[in-house]
mmCIF file of C-alpha atoms in Angstrom:
data_model
loop_
_atom_site.group_PDB
_atom_site.id
_atom_site.type_symbol
_atom_site.label_atom_id
_atom_site.label_comp_id
_atom_site.label_asym_id
_atom_site.label_seq_id
_atom_site.Cartn_x
_atom_site.Cartn_y
_atom_site.Cartn_z
ATOM 1 C CA UNK A 1 9.455 1.325 43.244
ATOM 2 C CA UNK A 2 9.401 -2.432 42.532
ATOM 3 C CA UNK A 3 5.150 -1.954 41.760
ATOM 4 C CA UNK A 4 7.208 1.139 39.117
ATOM 5 C CA UNK A 5 8.713 -2.410 37.394
ATOM 6 C CA UNK A 6 6.539 -4.991 37.613
ATOM 7 C CA UNK A 7 3.898 -3.756 35.468
ATOM 8 C CA UNK A 8 6.490 -2.635 31.660
ATOM 9 C CA UNK A 9 7.209 -6.830 33.546
ATOM 10 C CA UNK A 10 4.296 -8.401 33.222
ATOM 11 C CA UNK A 11 3.108 -6.038 30.624
ATOM 12 C CA UNK A 12 6.544 -7.793 27.875
ATOM 13 C CA UNK A 13 5.045 -10.752 30.135
ATOM 14 C CA UNK A 14 1.546 -10.397 28.845
ATOM 15 C CA UNK A 15 2.675 -10.016 25.066
ATOM 16 C CA UNK A 16 4.860 -12.829 24.510
ATOM 17 C CA UNK A 17 2.447 -15.481 25.686
ATOM 18 C CA UNK A 18 -0.266 -13.958 23.478
ATOM 19 C CA UNK A 19 2.518 -14.197 21.047
ATOM 20 C CA UNK A 20 2.966 -18.215 22.022
ATOM 21 C CA UNK A 21 -0.850 -18.323 21.515
ATOM 22 C CA UNK A 22 -0.785 -17.063 17.948
ATOM 23 C CA UNK A 23 1.929 -18.961 16.916
ATOM 24 C CA UNK A 24 0.304 -22.382 17.805
ATOM 25 C CA UNK A 25 -2.449 -21.256 16.094
ATOM 26 C CA UNK A 26 -0.311 -21.071 12.530
ATOM 27 C CA UNK A 27 1.800 -24.018 13.632
ATOM 28 C CA UNK A 28 -0.554 -26.448 14.840
ATOM 29 C CA UNK A 29 -3.720 -27.278 12.313
ATOM 30 C CA UNK A 30 -4.299 -30.511 12.815
ATOM 31 C CA UNK A 31 -5.213 -29.468 16.289
ATOM 32 C CA UNK A 32 -7.199 -26.403 16.056
ATOM 33 C CA UNK A 33 -8.521 -28.167 13.823
ATOM 34 C CA UNK A 34 -9.832 -30.462 17.071
ATOM 35 C CA UNK A 35 -10.540 -27.006 19.115
ATOM 36 C CA UNK A 36 -12.531 -25.783 16.422
ATOM 37 C CA UNK A 37 -14.833 -28.765 16.047
ATOM 38 C CA UNK A 38 -15.290 -28.980 19.860
ATOM 39 C CA UNK A 39 -15.890 -25.187 19.931
ATOM 40 C CA UNK A 40 -19.212 -25.981 18.085
ATOM 41 C CA UNK A 41 -20.225 -28.504 19.580
ATOM 42 C CA UNK A 42 -20.065 -26.747 22.412
ATOM 43 C CA UNK A 43 -22.036 -24.272 20.776
ATOM 44 C CA UNK A 44 -24.142 -26.021 19.145
ATOM 45 C CA UNK A 45 -25.351 -27.838 23.091
ATOM 46 C CA UNK A 46 -26.097 -24.342 24.918
ATOM 47 C CA UNK A 47 -27.796 -23.447 22.163
ATOM 48 C CA UNK A 48 -30.209 -25.856 22.088
ATOM 49 C CA UNK A 49 -30.694 -26.110 26.456
ATOM 50 C CA UNK A 50 -31.578 -21.458 26.021
ATOM 51 C CA UNK A 51 -34.960 -20.675 25.174
ATOM 52 C CA UNK A 52 -36.373 -19.899 21.626
ATOM 53 C CA UNK A 53 -36.301 -16.348 21.611
ATOM 54 C CA UNK A 54 -32.342 -16.071 22.295
ATOM 55 C CA UNK A 55 -31.925 -18.626 20.100
ATOM 56 C CA UNK A 56 -30.064 -15.246 17.393
ATOM 57 C CA UNK A 57 -27.680 -14.294 20.435
ATOM 58 C CA UNK A 58 -25.014 -17.344 19.810
ATOM 59 C CA UNK A 59 -23.061 -17.489 17.441
ATOM 60 C CA UNK A 60 -20.361 -19.211 15.690
ATOM 61 C CA UNK A 61 -17.690 -16.184 15.110
ATOM 62 C CA UNK A 62 -15.287 -17.314 17.948
ATOM 63 C CA UNK A 63 -14.706 -21.065 16.351
ATOM 64 C CA UNK A 64 -15.266 -19.592 12.588
ATOM 65 C CA UNK A 65 -12.170 -17.118 13.278
ATOM 66 C CA UNK A 66 -10.192 -19.447 14.765
ATOM 67 C CA UNK A 67 -10.158 -21.932 11.794
ATOM 68 C CA UNK A 68 -9.593 -18.913 9.145
ATOM 69 C CA UNK A 69 -7.155 -17.726 11.640
ATOM 70 C CA UNK A 70 -5.300 -21.807 12.042
ATOM 71 C CA UNK A 71 -6.684 -23.012 8.721
ATOM 72 C CA UNK A 72 -6.563 -20.209 6.463
ATOM 73 C CA UNK A 73 -8.996 -19.254 4.260
ATOM 74 C CA UNK A 74 -10.878 -22.329 2.810
ATOM 75 C CA UNK A 75 -10.839 -24.375 6.587
ATOM 76 C CA UNK A 76 -12.321 -20.803 7.951
ATOM 77 C CA UNK A 77 -14.785 -20.686 4.541
ATOM 78 C CA UNK A 78 -15.790 -24.879 6.172
ATOM 79 C CA UNK A 79 -16.485 -23.584 8.948
ATOM 80 C CA UNK A 80 -18.421 -21.240 8.328
ATOM 81 C CA UNK A 81 -20.913 -23.417 6.290
ATOM 82 C CA UNK A 82 -20.249 -26.067 8.770
ATOM 83 C CA UNK A 83 -21.933 -23.171 11.347
ATOM 84 C CA UNK A 84 -24.251 -22.166 9.448
ATOM 85 C CA UNK A 85 -26.300 -25.942 8.461
ATOM 86 C CA UNK A 86 -25.827 -25.739 12.322
ATOM 87 C CA UNK A 87 -28.202 -22.711 12.545
ATOM 88 C CA UNK A 88 -30.485 -23.833 9.871
ATOM 89 C CA UNK A 89 -33.007 -26.402 12.157
ATOM 90 C CA UNK A 90 -32.833 -24.073 15.189
ATOM 91 C CA UNK A 91 -34.269 -21.471 12.541
ATOM 92 C CA UNK A 92 -36.977 -23.433 10.273
ATOM 93 C CA UNK A 93 -39.019 -23.764 13.243
ATOM 94 C CA UNK A 94 -38.492 -20.225 14.800
ATOM 95 C CA UNK A 95 -38.721 -18.273 12.006
ATOM 96 C CA UNK A 96 -40.738 -17.805 8.755
ATOM 97 C CA UNK A 97 -38.961 -19.524 5.657
ATOM 98 C CA UNK A 98 -38.593 -15.663 4.498
ATOM 99 C CA UNK A 99 -36.618 -15.002 7.637
ATOM 100 C CA UNK A 100 -34.866 -17.955 7.956
ATOM 101 C CA UNK A 101 -32.876 -17.400 4.577
ATOM 102 C CA UNK A 102 -32.587 -14.417 5.104
ATOM 103 C CA UNK A 103 -31.229 -14.676 8.972
ATOM 104 C CA UNK A 104 -28.968 -17.754 7.620
ATOM 105 C CA UNK A 105 -27.420 -15.741 3.902
ATOM 106 C CA UNK A 106 -26.681 -13.142 6.621
ATOM 107 C CA UNK A 107 -25.344 -15.343 8.919
ATOM 108 C CA UNK A 108 -23.052 -17.127 6.347
ATOM 109 C CA UNK A 109 -22.029 -13.982 4.690
ATOM 110 C CA UNK A 110 -20.906 -12.524 8.328
ATOM 111 C CA UNK A 111 -18.558 -15.767 8.876
ATOM 112 C CA UNK A 112 -17.486 -15.701 5.556
ATOM 113 C CA UNK A 113 -15.994 -12.132 6.382
ATOM 114 C CA UNK A 114 -14.659 -12.940 9.240
ATOM 115 C CA UNK A 115 -12.672 -16.727 8.434
ATOM 116 C CA UNK A 116 -11.478 -13.718 5.247
ATOM 117 C CA UNK A 117 -10.243 -11.411 7.978
ATOM 118 C CA UNK A 118 -8.521 -13.628 9.607
ATOM 119 C CA UNK A 119 -6.581 -15.445 7.654
ATOM 120 C CA UNK A 120 -5.462 -12.600 6.284
ATOM 121 C CA UNK A 121 -4.849 -11.776 9.723
ATOM 122 C CA UNK A 122 -2.799 -15.248 9.972
ATOM 123 C CA UNK A 123 -1.009 -14.228 6.525
ATOM 124 C CA UNK A 124 0.133 -11.597 7.500
ATOM 125 C CA UNK A 125 2.116 -12.508 10.840
ATOM 126 C CA UNK A 126 3.579 -15.143 8.427
ATOM 127 C CA UNK A 127 4.744 -13.021 5.775
ATOM 128 C CA UNK A 128 6.129 -10.714 9.020
ATOM 129 C CA UNK A 129 7.784 -12.964 10.590
ATOM 130 C CA UNK A 130 9.398 -14.785 7.524
ATOM 131 C CA UNK A 131 10.227 -10.978 7.050
ATOM 132 C CA UNK A 132 12.351 -10.922 10.146
ATOM 133 C CA UNK A 133 14.152 -14.521 10.004
ATOM 134 C CA UNK A 134 14.609 -13.032 6.271
ATOM 135 C CA UNK A 135 16.431 -9.247 7.663
ATOM 136 C CA UNK A 136 18.133 -11.899 10.288
ATOM 137 C CA UNK A 137 19.262 -14.361 8.004
ATOM 138 C CA UNK A 138 20.971 -11.252 5.688
ATOM 139 C CA UNK A 139 22.576 -9.232 9.019
ATOM 140 C CA UNK A 140 24.219 -11.963 9.858
ATOM 141 C CA UNK A 141 26.211 -12.911 6.257
ATOM 142 C CA UNK A 142 26.406 -9.475 6.315
ATOM 143 C CA UNK A 143 28.692 -9.495 9.256
ATOM 144 C CA UNK A 144 30.177 -12.810 8.519
ATOM 145 C CA UNK A 145 31.143 -11.173 4.623
ATOM 146 C CA UNK A 146 32.628 -8.811 6.090
ATOM 147 C CA UNK A 147 34.324 -10.220 9.029
ATOM 148 C CA UNK A 148 36.074 -13.139 7.058
ATOM 149 C CA UNK A 149 36.533 -10.680 4.382
ATOM 150 C CA UNK A 150 38.749 -8.517 6.739
ATOM 151 C CA UNK A 151 40.212 -11.762 7.894
ATOM 152 C CA UNK A 152 40.972 -13.262 4.417
ATOM 153 C CA UNK A 153 42.654 -9.909 2.704
ATOM 154 C CA UNK A 154 44.849 -9.212 6.040
ATOM 155 C CA UNK A 155 47.480 -12.380 5.078
ATOM 156 C CA UNK A 156 47.902 -10.571 0.916
ATOM 157 C CA UNK A 157 49.072 -7.078 3.171
ATOM 158 C CA UNK A 158 51.065 -8.734 5.839
ATOM 159 C CA UNK A 159 52.945 -9.875 2.763
ATOM 160 C CA UNK A 160 53.212 -6.742 1.140
ATOM 161 C CA UNK A 161 53.876 -5.246 3.792
ATOM 162 C CA UNK A 162 56.899 -7.010 5.068
ATOM 163 C CA UNK A 163 58.362 -7.522 1.523
ATOM 164 C CA UNK A 164 57.980 -3.361 1.320
ATOM 165 C CA UNK A 165 59.762 -3.601 4.953
ATOM 166 C CA UNK A 166 62.917 -4.966 3.812
ATOM 167 C CA UNK A 167 63.236 -3.012 0.651
ATOM 168 C CA UNK A 168 63.277 -0.487 2.743
ATOM 169 C CA UNK A 169 66.127 -1.930 4.680
ATOM 170 C CA UNK A 170 67.800 -2.467 1.922
ATOM 171 C CA UNK A 171 67.292 0.829 1.010
ATOM 172 C CA UNK A 172 68.347 2.847 4.480
ATOM 173 C CA UNK A 173 70.806 0.507 5.757
ATOM 174 C CA UNK A 174 72.027 -2.298 2.740
ATOM 175 C CA UNK A 175 71.725 -5.353 3.591
ATOM 176 C CA UNK A 176 73.133 -7.523 0.699
ATOM 177 C CA UNK A 177 70.772 -8.462 -1.019
ATOM 178 C CA UNK A 178 71.749 -9.643 -4.312
ATOM 179 C CA UNK A 179 69.698 -7.854 -7.487
ATOM 180 C CA UNK A 180 68.019 -11.082 -8.022
ATOM 181 C CA UNK A 181 66.531 -10.598 -4.468
ATOM 182 C CA UNK A 182 65.503 -8.133 -4.920
ATOM 183 C CA UNK A 183 63.533 -8.352 -8.401
ATOM 184 C CA UNK A 184 61.759 -11.398 -6.063
ATOM 185 C CA UNK A 185 60.487 -9.240 -3.086
ATOM 186 C CA UNK A 186 59.330 -6.919 -5.737
ATOM 187 C CA UNK A 187 57.729 -9.792 -7.657
ATOM 188 C CA UNK A 188 56.054 -11.067 -4.674
ATOM 189 C CA UNK A 189 54.168 -7.607 -3.214
ATOM 190 C CA UNK A 190 53.212 -7.452 -7.099
ATOM 191 C CA UNK A 191 51.541 -10.883 -6.621
ATOM 192 C CA UNK A 192 49.742 -9.956 -3.214
ATOM 193 C CA UNK A 193 48.582 -6.590 -4.758
ATOM 194 C CA UNK A 194 46.939 -8.955 -7.651
ATOM 195 C CA UNK A 195 46.019 -11.411 -5.613
ATOM 196 C CA UNK A 196 43.969 -8.221 -3.145
ATOM 197 C CA UNK A 197 42.376 -5.879 -6.404
ATOM 198 C CA UNK A 198 41.032 -10.072 -7.487
ATOM 199 C CA UNK A 199 39.013 -10.223 -3.987
ATOM 200 C CA UNK A 200 38.125 -6.770 -4.158
ATOM 201 C CA UNK A 201 36.460 -8.282 -7.227
ATOM 202 C CA UNK A 202 35.163 -10.837 -6.342
ATOM 203 C CA UNK A 203 33.377 -9.483 -3.863
ATOM 204 C CA UNK A 204 32.035 -7.281 -6.111
ATOM 205 C CA UNK A 205 31.770 -9.472 -8.951
ATOM 206 C CA UNK A 206 29.336 -11.869 -6.287
ATOM 207 C CA UNK A 207 26.672 -9.605 -7.294
ATOM 208 C CA UNK A 208 26.381 -11.090 -10.432
ATOM 209 C CA UNK A 209 26.260 -7.596 -12.426
ATOM 210 C CA UNK A 210 28.729 -8.697 -14.537
ATOM 211 C CA UNK A 211 27.567 -11.169 -16.385
ATOM 212 C CA UNK A 212 28.171 -9.590 -19.657
ATOM 213 C CA UNK A 213 31.703 -8.902 -18.685
ATOM 214 C CA UNK A 214 33.626 -10.019 -22.413
ATOM 215 C CA UNK A 215 36.888 -12.377 -22.683
ATOM 216 C CA UNK A 216 40.234 -10.867 -23.418
ATOM 217 C CA UNK A 217 41.619 -14.021 -25.190
ATOM 218 C CA UNK A 218 45.439 -14.346 -25.251
ATOM 219 C CA UNK A 219 47.751 -17.038 -26.055
ATOM 220 C CA UNK A 220 49.933 -18.540 -23.475
ATOM 221 C CA UNK A 221 51.639 -21.780 -22.254
ATOM 222 C CA UNK A 222 50.563 -23.748 -19.379
ATOM 223 C CA UNK A 223 53.911 -23.969 -18.417
ATOM 224 C CA UNK A 224 53.669 -20.156 -18.105
ATOM 225 C CA UNK A 225 50.527 -19.798 -16.393
ATOM 226 C CA UNK A 226 52.314 -22.775 -13.954
ATOM 227 C CA UNK A 227 54.658 -20.516 -12.844
ATOM 228 C CA UNK A 228 52.957 -17.990 -12.521
ATOM 229 C CA UNK A 229 50.797 -19.522 -10.013
ATOM 230 C CA UNK A 230 53.287 -20.810 -8.658
ATOM 231 C CA UNK A 231 55.470 -18.002 -7.444
ATOM 232 C CA UNK A 232 52.856 -16.561 -6.496
ATOM 233 C CA UNK A 233 51.481 -19.352 -3.958
ATOM 234 C CA UNK A 234 54.648 -20.241 -2.620
ATOM 235 C CA UNK A 235 54.324 -17.809 0.344
ATOM 236 C CA UNK A 236 51.092 -19.451 0.879
ATOM 237 C CA UNK A 237 51.913 -22.912 0.610
ATOM 238 C CA UNK A 238 55.382 -22.364 3.386
ATOM 239 C CA UNK A 239 52.790 -21.533 5.657
ATOM 240 C CA UNK A 240 50.078 -24.980 4.677
ATOM 241 C CA UNK A 241 52.566 -26.675 4.865
ATOM 242 C CA UNK A 242 50.756 -28.629 2.058
ATOM 243 C CA UNK A 243 53.017 -29.912 -0.324
ATOM 244 C CA UNK A 244 52.034 -29.165 -4.570
ATOM 245 C CA UNK A 245 53.273 -30.388 -7.224
ATOM 246 C CA UNK A 246 52.527 -29.638 -10.829
ATOM 247 C CA UNK A 247 52.478 -30.740 -14.333
ATOM 248 C CA UNK A 248 51.703 -30.162 -17.759
ATOM 249 C CA UNK A 249 51.407 -33.429 -20.210
ATOM 250 C CA UNK A 250 53.537 -34.093 -23.234
ATOM 251 C CA UNK A 251 51.788 -32.603 -26.245
ATOM 252 C CA UNK A 252 49.989 -29.857 -24.336
ATOM 253 C CA UNK A 253 48.729 -26.798 -26.847
ATOM 254 C CA UNK A 254 48.957 -23.241 -26.184
ATOM 255 C CA UNK A 255 46.487 -22.362 -24.693
ATOM 256 C CA UNK A 256 44.049 -19.975 -26.393
ATOM 257 C CA UNK A 257 41.375 -18.233 -23.318
ATOM 258 C CA UNK A 258 40.968 -15.771 -21.129
ATOM 259 C CA UNK A 259 44.377 -16.074 -18.827
ATOM 260 C CA UNK A 260 42.798 -13.708 -16.223
ATOM 261 C CA UNK A 261 39.617 -15.623 -15.411
ATOM 262 C CA UNK A 262 41.531 -18.884 -15.857
ATOM 263 C CA UNK A 263 44.588 -18.009 -13.525
ATOM 264 C CA UNK A 264 41.704 -16.674 -10.849
ATOM 265 C CA UNK A 265 39.826 -19.999 -11.520
ATOM 266 C CA UNK A 266 43.025 -21.885 -10.625
ATOM 267 C CA UNK A 267 44.218 -19.819 -7.776
ATOM 268 C CA UNK A 268 40.381 -20.123 -6.118
ATOM 269 C CA UNK A 269 40.309 -23.393 -6.260
ATOM 270 C CA UNK A 270 44.527 -24.249 -5.401
ATOM 271 C CA UNK A 271 43.551 -21.885 -2.501
ATOM 272 C CA UNK A 272 40.837 -24.209 -1.319
ATOM 273 C CA UNK A 273 42.701 -27.185 -1.475
ATOM 274 C CA UNK A 274 45.022 -25.282 0.730
ATOM 275 C CA UNK A 275 43.260 -23.988 3.043
ATOM 276 C CA UNK A 276 41.224 -27.326 3.147
ATOM 277 C CA UNK A 277 43.301 -30.437 2.321
ATOM 278 C CA UNK A 278 45.548 -29.951 5.996
ATOM 279 C CA UNK A 279 49.168 -30.357 5.332
ATOM 280 C CA UNK A 280 47.983 -33.154 2.672
ATOM 281 C CA UNK A 281 49.701 -33.511 -0.532
ATOM 282 C CA UNK A 282 48.026 -31.528 -3.779
ATOM 283 C CA UNK A 283 48.048 -32.168 -6.985
ATOM 284 C CA UNK A 284 47.794 -29.612 -9.984
ATOM 285 C CA UNK A 285 47.874 -30.933 -13.177
ATOM 286 C CA UNK A 286 46.685 -29.578 -16.779
ATOM 287 C CA UNK A 287 46.666 -31.869 -20.024
ATOM 288 C CA UNK A 288 44.536 -31.388 -23.297
ATOM 289 C CA UNK A 289 41.564 -33.726 -24.308
ATOM 290 C CA UNK A 290 41.632 -34.305 -28.718
ATOM 291 C CA UNK A 291 38.126 -36.640 -28.790
ATOM 292 C CA UNK A 292 36.826 -33.237 -27.292
ATOM 293 C CA UNK A 293 39.095 -31.062 -28.187
ATOM 294 C CA UNK A 294 39.416 -29.269 -24.628
ATOM 295 C CA UNK A 295 41.682 -28.568 -22.424
ATOM 296 C CA UNK A 296 41.448 -30.124 -18.725
ATOM 297 C CA UNK A 297 43.442 -29.043 -15.754
ATOM 298 C CA UNK A 298 42.877 -31.103 -12.723
ATOM 299 C CA UNK A 299 42.711 -30.109 -8.735
ATOM 300 C CA UNK A 300 43.302 -32.812 -6.861
ATOM 301 C CA UNK A 301 44.217 -33.455 -2.745
ATOM 302 C CA UNK A 302 44.402 -35.606 -0.640
ATOM 303 C CA UNK A 303 42.910 -33.760 3.033
ATOM 304 C CA UNK A 304 40.094 -34.793 4.239
ATOM 305 C CA UNK A 305 36.938 -34.800 1.427
ATOM 306 C CA UNK A 306 33.546 -32.929 1.182
ATOM 307 C CA UNK A 307 30.594 -33.916 2.970
ATOM 308 C CA UNK A 308 27.733 -35.954 -0.067
ATOM 309 C CA UNK A 309 24.976 -33.124 0.992
ATOM 310 C CA UNK A 310 27.800 -30.834 0.322
ATOM 311 C CA UNK A 311 28.277 -31.535 -3.026
ATOM 312 C CA UNK A 312 24.884 -29.897 -4.877
ATOM 313 C CA UNK A 313 25.221 -27.003 -2.993
ATOM 314 C CA UNK A 314 29.297 -26.669 -3.447
ATOM 315 C CA UNK A 315 29.130 -23.536 -5.980
ATOM 316 C CA UNK A 316 26.098 -21.715 -4.546
ATOM 317 C CA UNK A 317 27.421 -18.455 -3.391
ATOM 318 C CA UNK A 318 27.962 -17.861 0.077
ATOM 319 C CA UNK A 319 27.939 -20.991 0.421
ATOM 320 C CA UNK A 320 30.386 -22.791 3.563
ATOM 321 C CA UNK A 321 30.035 -26.253 4.346
ATOM 322 C CA UNK A 322 29.357 -28.111 7.352
ATOM 323 C CA UNK A 323 32.683 -28.440 9.112
ATOM 324 C CA UNK A 324 34.480 -25.538 7.504
ATOM 325 C CA UNK A 325 33.602 -22.225 9.166
ATOM 326 C CA UNK A 326 36.403 -21.897 11.530
ATOM 327 C CA UNK A 327 38.669 -21.011 7.934
ATOM 328 C CA UNK A 328 38.947 -18.223 6.096
ATOM 329 C CA UNK A 329 36.606 -17.371 3.478
ATOM 330 C CA UNK A 330 33.306 -16.356 2.657
ATOM 331 C CA UNK A 331 31.419 -18.632 0.441
ATOM 332 C CA UNK A 332 32.570 -16.965 -2.999
ATOM 333 C CA UNK A 333 35.609 -18.728 -3.804
ATOM 334 C CA UNK A 334 33.885 -21.774 -6.178
ATOM 335 C CA UNK A 335 31.003 -19.503 -6.398
ATOM 336 C CA UNK A 336 34.384 -17.840 -8.612
ATOM 337 C CA UNK A 337 34.945 -20.540 -9.858
ATOM 338 C CA UNK A 338 31.731 -21.981 -11.714
ATOM 339 C CA UNK A 339 31.106 -17.982 -13.273
ATOM 340 C CA UNK A 340 34.484 -17.545 -14.356
ATOM 341 C CA UNK A 341 35.004 -20.881 -15.851
ATOM 342 C CA UNK A 342 31.368 -20.885 -18.002
ATOM 343 C CA UNK A 343 32.352 -17.405 -19.049
ATOM 344 C CA UNK A 344 35.325 -18.496 -21.302
ATOM 345 C CA UNK A 345 33.185 -21.439 -22.421
ATOM 346 C CA UNK A 346 33.949 -24.204 -20.078
ATOM 347 C CA UNK A 347 32.832 -26.479 -16.967
ATOM 348 C CA UNK A 348 33.348 -27.543 -13.693
ATOM 349 C CA UNK A 349 33.460 -30.654 -11.355
ATOM 350 C CA UNK A 350 33.824 -32.533 -8.297
ATOM 351 C CA UNK A 351 34.561 -35.566 -7.114
ATOM 352 C CA UNK A 352 34.490 -36.119 -3.574
ATOM 353 C CA UNK A 353 34.591 -38.455 -0.330
ATOM 354 C CA UNK A 354 34.756 -37.810 3.132
ATOM 355 C CA UNK A 355 38.713 -39.930 4.108
ATOM 356 C CA UNK A 356 39.361 -39.635 0.551
ATOM 357 C CA UNK A 357 40.221 -35.993 -0.603
ATOM 358 C CA UNK A 358 39.003 -33.444 -3.331
ATOM 359 C CA UNK A 359 39.492 -33.657 -6.956
ATOM 360 C CA UNK A 360 37.868 -30.559 -9.171
ATOM 361 C CA UNK A 361 38.204 -30.655 -13.067
ATOM 362 C CA UNK A 362 37.995 -27.665 -15.468
ATOM 363 C CA UNK A 363 37.393 -28.898 -18.669
ATOM 364 C CA UNK A 364 37.416 -25.463 -20.976
ATOM 365 C CA UNK A 365 37.859 -25.059 -25.031
ATOM 366 C CA UNK A 366 40.998 -22.764 -27.030
ATOM 367 C CA UNK A 367 38.751 -19.086 -28.062
ATOM 368 C CA UNK A 368 39.280 -17.159 -30.831
ATOM 369 C CA UNK A 369 40.266 -13.958 -29.584
ATOM 370 C CA UNK A 370 39.159 -11.495 -31.885
ATOM 371 C CA UNK A 371 42.323 -10.754 -33.666
ATOM 372 C CA UNK A 372 41.962 -14.340 -35.133
ATOM 373 C CA UNK A 373 38.251 -13.382 -36.275
ATOM 374 C CA UNK A 374 39.604 -9.981 -37.595
ATOM 375 C CA UNK A 375 42.301 -12.536 -40.288
ATOM 376 C CA UNK A 376 39.349 -14.900 -40.488
ATOM 377 C CA UNK A 377 37.621 -11.889 -41.891
ATOM 378 C CA UNK A 378 40.118 -10.061 -44.282
ATOM 379 C CA UNK A 379 40.739 -13.892 -46.410
ATOM 380 C CA UNK A 380 37.337 -14.310 -46.846
#
């Protein structure tokens, strides 16, 4: 019984040893070069000691094959040329000129073929290794993506279920809620349902296939947008215990842009600040920059900040900075922020230092809606 179990184990062990040797050959070019040189030297010394009628039996195929596998085709070709040169002196004394040329040409062609095949085998092994690594990384990303999305969506769903339960109790027993409280509960349900819809849309949007989505330009005040966001984010603010201040600078004109996209951008930025600021104060300010004729919205927090290494990749899809993996989210929020703000002609920048908090700045212009363009066309 033990012998039957030992055979597969030994076979697996042998395969593992072969794989280790094979990988060593592909990842240690300097050592492989030294090994090839030593093997060629040994072959040459053995060749010098044997009977002159048997020298053709000894070839440099093995060191040439190692050079091709470990150093690529160029390295294998150099080894093939060196091997042919080492054979020349022996051949010229043993064979005639015509036979020498034939033998050396045949040997060179054979050595180059061996080097080429081994280089191809090595490249195939490298490609297979890269494929396995990328497949494993993709599987890990997909697993984390689904787990994080399920975790992230649970919070708004719980809020929806909680407010729905309040309304159900009111309908069945009459809990004495005022009309205003009932209306607010319905608003909370609607806001959280919209949040779920945005999350799903954001997940689908992350494939980059909606780059040509048209803007729905409307005119609205910054105060109206802030009030809408405040009502929607109040439960999240209470959950994280971080004070949020919202300010609109005097003289800020009405915003003329895609309200849904801007709302989603701000919700993502403020939501990120609430998650990562760890209870530190957060400030959201809206102002108009007359010299550039652009709106500016700043989201600032006094949290732990972001490391310098993470800043260049902060807006990459699926990127999550080191030390933040424990937080919910799946690395799409800031990616969507950048894409959406660019779709309305704007830009987003970030400034952060460890221990000093983070500052995200949105800048975007006034957009002309289809109605404005039609009016201009009529006037002209």
